[in-house]
CSV table of N, CA and C in Angstrom, one decimal:
chain,number,residue,atom,x,y,z
A,69,MET,N,0.9,-1.2,0.0
A,69,MET,CA,0.0,0.0,0.0
A,69,MET,C,0.9,1.2,0.0
A,70,LYS,N,0.4,2.3,-0.6
A,70,LYS,CA,1.2,3.5,-0.7
A,70,LYS,C,0.8,4.5,0.4
A,71,ALA,N,1.8,5.2,1.0
A,71,ALA,CA,1.5,6.2,2.0
A,71,ALA,C,0.5,7.2,1.6
A,72,ALA,N,0.5,7.7,0.3
A,72,ALA,CA,-0.4,8.7,-0.2
A,72,ALA,C,-1.8,8.2,-0.1
A,73,ASP,N,-2.0,6.9,-0.3
A,73,ASP,CA,-3.4,6.4,-0.2
A,73,ASP,C,-4.0,6.5,1.2
A,74,LEU,N,-3.1,6.4,2.2
A,74,LEU,CA,-3.5,6.5,3.6
A,74,LEU,C,-3.9,7.9,4.0
A,75,ARG,N,-3.3,8.9,3.4
A,75,ARG,CA,-3.5,10.3,3.7
A,75,ARG,C,-5.0,10.7,3.6
A,76,SER,N,-5.7,10.0,2.7
A,76,SER,CA,-7.1,10.4,2.4
A,76,SER,C,-8.1,9.9,3.5
A,77,CYS,N,-7.5,9.0,4.4
A,77,CYS,CA,-8.3,8.5,5.6
A,77,CYS,C,-8.2,9.4,6.8
A,78,SER,N,-9.3,9.9,7.3
A,78,SER,CA,-9.2,10.8,8.5
A,78,SER,C,-8.4,10.2,9.7
A,79,LEU,N,-8.5,8.9,9.8
A,79,LEU,CA,-7.7,8.2,10.9
A,79,LEU,C,-6.2,8.5,10.8
A,80,PHE,N,-5.7,8.6,9.6
A,80,PHE,CA,-4.3,8.8,9.4
A,80,PHE,C,-3.9,10.2,9.0
A,81,GLU,N,-4.8,11.1,8.9
A,81,GLU,CA,-4.5,12.4,8.3
A,81,GLU,C,-3.5,13.2,9.1
A,82,GLY,N,-3.4,13.0,10.4
A,82,GLY,CA,-2.5,13.8,11.3
A,82,GLY,C,-1.1,13.2,11.3
A,83,LEU,N,-0.8,12.1,10.6
A,83,LEU,CA,0.5,11.5,10.6
A,83,LEU,C,1.5,12.2,9.7
A,84,SER,N,2.7,12.2,10.1
A,84,SER,CA,3.8,12.7,9.2
A,84,SER,C,4.0,11.8,8.0
A,85,HIS,N,4.6,12.3,7.0
A,85,HIS,CA,4.9,11.5,5.8
A,85,HIS,C,5.7,10.2,6.3
A,86,ASP,N,6.7,10.4,7.1
A,86,ASP,CA,7.5,9.2,7.6
A,86,ASP,C,6.6,8.2,8.3
A,87,ASP,N,5.7,8.7,9.2
A,87,ASP,CA,4.8,7.8,9.9
A,87,ASP,C,3.9,7.1,8.9
A,88,LEU,N,3.4,7.8,7.9
A,88,LEU,CA,2.5,7.2,6.9
A,88,LEU,C,3.2,6.1,6.1
A,89,GLU,N,4.5,6.3,5.8
A,89,GLU,CA,5.3,5.3,5.2
A,89,GLU,C,5.4,4.0,6.0
A,90,VAL,N,5.6,4.2,7.3
A,90,VAL,CA,5.6,3.0,8.2
A,90,VAL,C,4.3,2.3,8.2
A,91,VAL,N,3.2,3.0,8.4
A,91,VAL,CA,1.9,2.4,8.5
A,91,VAL,C,1.5,1.7,7.1
A,92,ALA,N,1.9,2.3,6.0
A,92,ALA,CA,1.7,1.7,4.7
A,92,ALA,C,2.3,0.4,4.5
A,93,ARG,N,3.5,0.2,5.2
A,93,ARG,CA,4.1,-1.1,5.1
A,93,ARG,C,3.4,-2.2,5.9
A,94,TRP,N,2.6,-1.8,6.9
A,94,TRP,CA,1.8,-2.7,7.7
A,94,TRP,C,0.4,-3.0,7.1
A,95,ALA,N,0.0,-2.2,6.2
A,95,ALA,CA,-1.4,-2.2,5.7
A,95,ALA,C,-1.5,-2.9,4.3
A,96,ASP,N,-2.6,-3.5,4.1
A,96,ASP,CA,-3.0,-4.0,2.8
A,96,ASP,C,-4.3,-3.5,2.4
A,97,GLU,N,-4.6,-3.4,1.1
A,97,GLU,CA,-5.9,-3.0,0.6
A,97,GLU,C,-6.5,-4.2,-0.1
A,98,VAL,N,-7.8,-4.5,0.3
A,98,VAL,CA,-8.5,-5.6,-0.2
A,98,VAL,C,-9.9,-5.2,-0.7
A,99,GLU,N,-10.4,-6.0,-1.6
A,99,GLU,CA,-11.8,-5.8,-2.1
A,99,GLU,C,-12.6,-7.0,-1.7
A,100,VAL,N,-13.8,-6.8,-1.2
A,100,VAL,CA,-14.7,-7.9,-0.8
A,100,VAL,C,-16.1,-7.7,-1.4
A,101,PRO,N,-16.8,-8.8,-1.7
A,101,PRO,CA,-18.1,-8.7,-2.3
A,101,PRO,C,-19.2,-8.4,-1.2
A,102,GLU,N,-20.3,-7.9,-1.7
A,102,GLU,CA,-21.5,-7.8,-0.8
A,102,GLU,C,-21.8,-9.1,-0.2
A,103,GLY,N,-22.2,-9.1,1.1
A,103,GLY,CA,-22.5,-10.3,1.8
A,103,GLY,C,-21.4,-11.0,2.6
A,104,LYS,N,-20.2,-10.5,2.3
A,104,LYS,CA,-19.0,-11.1,3.0
A,104,LYS,C,-19.0,-10.8,4.5
A,105,HIS,N,-18.9,-11.9,5.3
A,105,HIS,CA,-18.7,-11.7,6.7
A,105,HIS,C,-17.3,-11.3,7.0
A,106,LEU,N,-17.1,-10.1,7.5
A,106,LEU,CA,-15.7,-9.5,7.7
A,106,LEU,C,-15.2,-10.0,9.1
A,107,VAL,N,-16.1,-9.9,10.1
A,107,VAL,CA,-15.8,-10.4,11.4
A,107,VAL,C,-17.1,-11.0,12.0
A,108,ASP,N,-16.9,-12.0,12.9
A,108,ASP,CA,-18.1,-12.7,13.5
A,108,ASP,C,-18.0,-12.6,15.0
A,109,GLU,N,-19.1,-12.1,15.6
A,109,GLU,CA,-19.2,-12.0,17.0
A,109,GLU,C,-18.8,-13.3,17.7
A,110,GLY,N,-18.0,-13.1,18.8
A,110,GLY,CA,-17.5,-14.2,19.6
A,110,GLY,C,-16.2,-14.9,19.1
A,111,ARG,N,-15.9,-14.6,17.8
A,111,ARG,CA,-14.6,-15.2,17.3
A,111,ARG,C,-13.4,-14.4,17.7
A,112,PHE,N,-12.3,-15.0,17.6
A,112,PHE,CA,-11.0,-14.3,18.0
A,112,PHE,C,-10.7,-13.3,16.9
A,113,ALA,N,-10.1,-12.2,17.4
A,113,ALA,CA,-9.8,-11.0,16.6
A,113,ALA,C,-8.4,-11.2,16.0
A,114,TYR,N,-8.3,-11.0,14.7
A,114,TYR,CA,-7.0,-11.1,14.0
A,114,TYR,C,-6.7,-9.9,13.1
A,115,GLU,N,-7.7,-9.0,12.8
A,115,GLU,CA,-7.4,-7.9,11.9
A,115,GLU,C,-8.1,-6.6,12.4
A,116,PHE,N,-7.7,-5.5,11.9
A,116,PHE,CA,-8.3,-4.2,12.0
A,116,PHE,C,-8.6,-3.7,10.6
A,117,PHE,N,-9.7,-3.0,10.5
A,117,PHE,CA,-10.2,-2.6,9.2
A,117,PHE,C,-10.5,-1.1,9.1
A,118,VAL,N,-10.2,-0.5,8.0
A,118,VAL,CA,-10.7,0.9,7.7
A,118,VAL,C,-11.4,0.8,6.3
A,119,ILE,N,-12.6,1.3,6.3
A,119,ILE,CA,-13.4,1.3,5.1
A,119,ILE,C,-12.9,2.4,4.1
A,120,ARG,N,-12.5,2.0,2.9
A,120,ARG,CA,-12.2,3.0,1.9
A,120,ARG,C,-13.4,3.3,1.0
A,121,ALA,N,-14.2,2.3,0.7
A,121,ALA,CA,-15.4,2.5,-0.1
A,121,ALA,C,-16.4,1.4,0.2
A,122,GLY,N,-17.6,1.7,0.1
A,122,GLY,CA,-18.7,0.7,0.4
A,122,GLY,C,-19.3,0.9,1.8
A,123,THR,N,-20.2,0.0,2.1
A,123,THR,CA,-20.9,0.0,3.4
A,123,THR,C,-20.9,-1.3,4.0
A,124,ALA,N,-21.1,-1.3,5.3
A,124,ALA,CA,-21.2,-2.6,6.1
A,124,ALA,C,-22.2,-2.4,7.2
A,125,GLU,N,-22.8,-3.5,7.6
A,125,GLU,CA,-23.7,-3.6,8.7
A,125,GLU,C,-23.1,-4.2,9.9
A,126,VAL,N,-23.3,-3.5,11.1
A,126,VAL,CA,-22.8,-4.1,12.3
A,126,VAL,C,-24.0,-4.8,13.0
A,127,ARG,N,-23.8,-6.0,13.3
A,127,ARG,CA,-24.9,-6.8,13.9
A,127,ARG,C,-24.5,-7.3,15.3
A,128,HIS,N,-25.4,-7.2,16.2
A,128,HIS,CA,-25.2,-7.8,17.5
A,128,HIS,C,-26.3,-8.8,17.7
A,129,GLY,N,-26.0,-10.0,17.8
A,129,GLY,CA,-27.1,-11.1,17.7
A,129,GLY,C,-27.7,-11.0,16.4
A,130,ASP,N,-29.0,-11.0,16.3
A,130,ASP,CA,-29.8,-10.9,15.0
A,130,ASP,C,-30.1,-9.5,14.6
A,131,GLU,N,-29.7,-8.5,15.4
A,131,GLU,CA,-30.1,-7.1,15.2
A,131,GLU,C,-29.0,-6.3,14.6
A,132,THR,N,-29.4,-5.5,13.5
A,132,THR,CA,-28.4,-4.6,12.9
A,132,THR,C,-28.4,-3.4,13.8
A,133,VAL,N,-27.3,-3.0,14.3
A,133,VAL,CA,-27.2,-1.9,15.3
A,133,VAL,C,-26.5,-0.6,14.7
A,134,ARG,N,-25.9,-0.8,13.6
A,134,ARG,CA,-25.2,0.4,13.0
A,134,ARG,C,-24.8,0.1,11.6
A,135,GLU,N,-24.7,1.1,10.8
A,135,GLU,CA,-24.2,1.0,9.4
A,135,GLU,C,-22.9,1.8,9.3
A,136,LEU,N,-21.9,1.2,8.7
A,136,LEU,CA,-20.6,1.9,8.6
A,136,LEU,C,-20.4,2.2,7.1
A,137,GLY,N,-19.6,3.3,6.8
A,137,GLY,CA,-19.3,3.6,5.5
A,137,GLY,C,-17.8,4.1,5.4
A,138,ALA,N,-17.6,4.7,4.2
A,138,ALA,CA,-16.2,5.2,3.9
A,138,ALA,C,-15.6,6.0,5.1
A,139,ASP,N,-14.4,5.7,5.5
A,139,ASP,CA,-13.6,6.3,6.5
A,139,ASP,C,-13.9,5.8,7.9
A,140,ASP,N,-15.0,5.0,8.1
A,140,ASP,CA,-15.2,4.3,9.4
A,140,ASP,C,-14.2,3.2,9.5
A,141,PHE,N,-14.0,2.8,10.8
A,141,PHE,CA,-13.1,1.7,11.0
A,141,PHE,C,-13.7,0.8,12.1
A,142,PHE,N,-13.2,-0.5,12.1
A,142,PHE,CA,-13.7,-1.5,13.1
A,142,PHE,C,-12.7,-2.6,13.3
A,143,GLY,N,-12.8,-3.3,14.4
A,143,GLY,CA,-12.0,-4.4,14.7
A,143,GLY,C,-11.0,-4.1,15.8
A,144,GLU,N,-10.9,-2.8,16.2
A,144,GLU,CA,-9.9,-2.5,17.2
A,144,GLU,C,-10.3,-3.0,18.6
A,145,ILE,N,-11.6,-3.1,18.9
A,145,ILE,CA,-12.0,-3.5,20.2
A,145,ILE,C,-11.5,-4.9,20.5
A,146,GLY,N,-11.7,-5.8,19.6
A,146,GLY,CA,-11.3,-7.2,19.8
A,146,GLY,C,-9.8,-7.3,19.9
A,147,LEU,N,-9.0,-6.4,19.2
A,147,LEU,CA,-7.6,-6.4,19.3
A,147,LEU,C,-7.1,-5.8,20.6
A,148,LEU,N,-7.8,-4.8,21.1
A,148,LEU,CA,-7.4,-4.1,22.3
A,148,LEU,C,-7.9,-4.7,23.6
A,149,ALA,N,-9.1,-5.4,23.5
A,149,ALA,CA,-9.7,-6.0,24.7
A,149,ALA,C,-8.9,-7.2,25.2
A,150,GLY,N,-8.9,-7.4,26.4
A,150,GLY,CA,-8.1,-8.5,27.1
A,150,GLY,C,-8.4,-9.9,26.5
A,151,GLU,N,-9.6,-10.2,26.2
A,151,GLU,CA,-9.9,-11.6,25.8
A,151,GLU,C,-9.7,-11.8,24.3
A,152,GLY,N,-9.7,-10.7,23.5
A,152,GLY,CA,-9.4,-10.7,22.1
A,152,GLY,C,-10.5,-11.3,21.2
A,153,LYS,N,-11.8,-11.2,21.7
A,153,LYS,CA,-12.9,-11.7,20.9
A,153,LYS,C,-13.7,-10.6,20.3
A,154,ARG,N,-14.3,-10.9,19.2
A,154,ARG,CA,-15.1,-9.9,18.5
A,154,ARG,C,-16.4,-9.6,19.3
A,155,THR,N,-16.8,-8.4,19.4
A,155,THR,CA,-18.0,-8.0,20.1
A,155,THR,C,-19.2,-7.9,19.3
A,156,ALA,N,-19.1,-8.0,17.9
A,156,ALA,CA,-20.2,-7.8,17.0
A,156,ALA,C,-19.8,-8.5,15.7
A,157,THR,N,-20.8,-8.7,14.8
A,157,THR,CA,-20.5,-9.2,13.5
A,157,THR,C,-20.6,-8.1,12.5
A,158,VAL,N,-19.7,-8.0,11.6
A,158,VAL,CA,-19.7,-7.0,10.5
A,158,VAL,C,-19.8,-7.7,9.2
A,159,VAL,N,-20.8,-7.3,8.4
A,159,VAL,CA,-21.1,-7.9,7.1
A,159,VAL,C,-21.1,-6.8,6.0
A,160,ALA,N,-20.4,-7.1,4.9
A,160,ALA,CA,-20.4,-6.1,3.8
A,160,ALA,C,-21.8,-6.0,3.2
A,161,ALA,N,-22.4,-4.7,3.3
A,161,ALA,CA,-23.7,-4.5,2.7
A,161,ALA,C,-23.7,-4.1,1.3
A,162,SER,N,-22.4,-3.9,0.7
A,162,SER,CA,-22.2,-3.6,-0.7
A,162,SER,C,-20.8,-4.1,-1.0
A,163,PRO,N,-20.4,-4.1,-2.2
A,163,PRO,CA,-19.0,-4.4,-2.5
A,163,PRO,C,-18.1,-3.3,-1.7
A,164,MET,N,-17.0,-3.7,-1.2
A,164,MET,CA,-16.2,-2.8,-0.4
A,164,MET,C,-14.7,-2.9,-0.8
A,165,ARG,N,-14.0,-1.8,-0.5
A,165,ARG,CA,-12.6,-1.7,-0.5
A,165,ARG,C,-12.1,-1.4,0.9
A,166,LEU,N,-11.2,-2.1,1.5
A,166,LEU,CA,-10.8,-2.0,2.9
A,166,LEU,C,-9.3,-1.9,3.0
A,167,ILE,N,-8.9,-1.2,4.0
A,167,ILE,CA,-7.5,-1.2,4.4
A,167,ILE,C,-7.5,-2.2,5.6
A,168,VAL,N,-6.6,-3.2,5.6
A,168,VAL,CA,-6.6,-4.2,6.6
A,168,VAL,C,-5.2,-4.3,7.2
A,169,MET,N,-5.2,-4.4,8.5
A,169,MET,CA,-3.9,-4.7,9.3
A,169,MET,C,-4.1,-5.9,10.1
A,170,SER,N,-3.0,-6.7,10.2
A,170,SER,CA,-3.0,-7.9,11.1
A,170,SER,C,-3.0,-7.4,12.5
A,171,ALA,N,-3.3,-8.2,13.5
A,171,ALA,CA,-3.2,-7.9,14.9
A,171,ALA,C,-1.8,-7.4,15.3
A,172,ARG,N,-0.8,-8.2,14.8
A,172,ARG,CA,0.6,-7.8,15.1
A,172,ARG,C,0.9,-6.4,14.6
A,173,ASP,N,0.5,-6.1,13.4
A,173,ASP,CA,0.9,-4.8,12.8
A,173,ASP,C,0.0,-3.7,13.5
A,174,PHE,N,-1.2,-4.0,13.8
A,174,PHE,CA,-2.0,-3.0,14.5
A,174,PHE,C,-1.4,-2.7,15.9
A,175,SER,N,-0.9,-3.7,16.6
A,175,SER,CA,-0.2,-3.4,17.9
A,175,SER,C,1.0,-2.6,17.6
A,176,ALA,N,1.8,-2.9,16.6
A,176,ALA,CA,3.0,-2.1,16.3
A,176,ALA,C,2.6,-0.7,16.0
A,177,MET,N,1.5,-0.4,15.3
A,177,MET,CA,1.1,0.9,15.0
A,177,MET,C,0.7,1.6,16.2
A,178,ALA,N,-0.1,0.9,17.1
A,178,ALA,CA,-0.5,1.6,18.3
A,178,ALA,C,0.6,1.9,19.2
A,179,ASP,N,1.7,1.2,19.2
A,179,ASP,CA,2.9,1.4,20.0
A,179,ASP,C,3.8,2.4,19.4
A,180,HIS,N,3.7,2.7,18.1
A,180,HIS,CA,4.6,3.6,17.4
A,180,HIS,C,4.5,5.0,17.8
């Protein structure tokens, strides 16, 4: 991923060019189809996501509790919480482009 691509995300807009270069090495951009389960409630957390394009539904149990769109992020709670499990299910409500970081890279970013 390129550092310039990260600058358009509000989560990263305050970072210096050098910091963006570091985060870009840790991040990948992926495309997923509508209906793809990105995370499932109760499962172990392995990734952090930032939405570049598209929408997703956040579900708790059988209820949709929130809709996410471009520039929203999710997955940090499961990575930061002590037990490391997902607190909700997130499903792509449209085709999506996502920035994804592994748990290890997310921790390195948080410590950087």
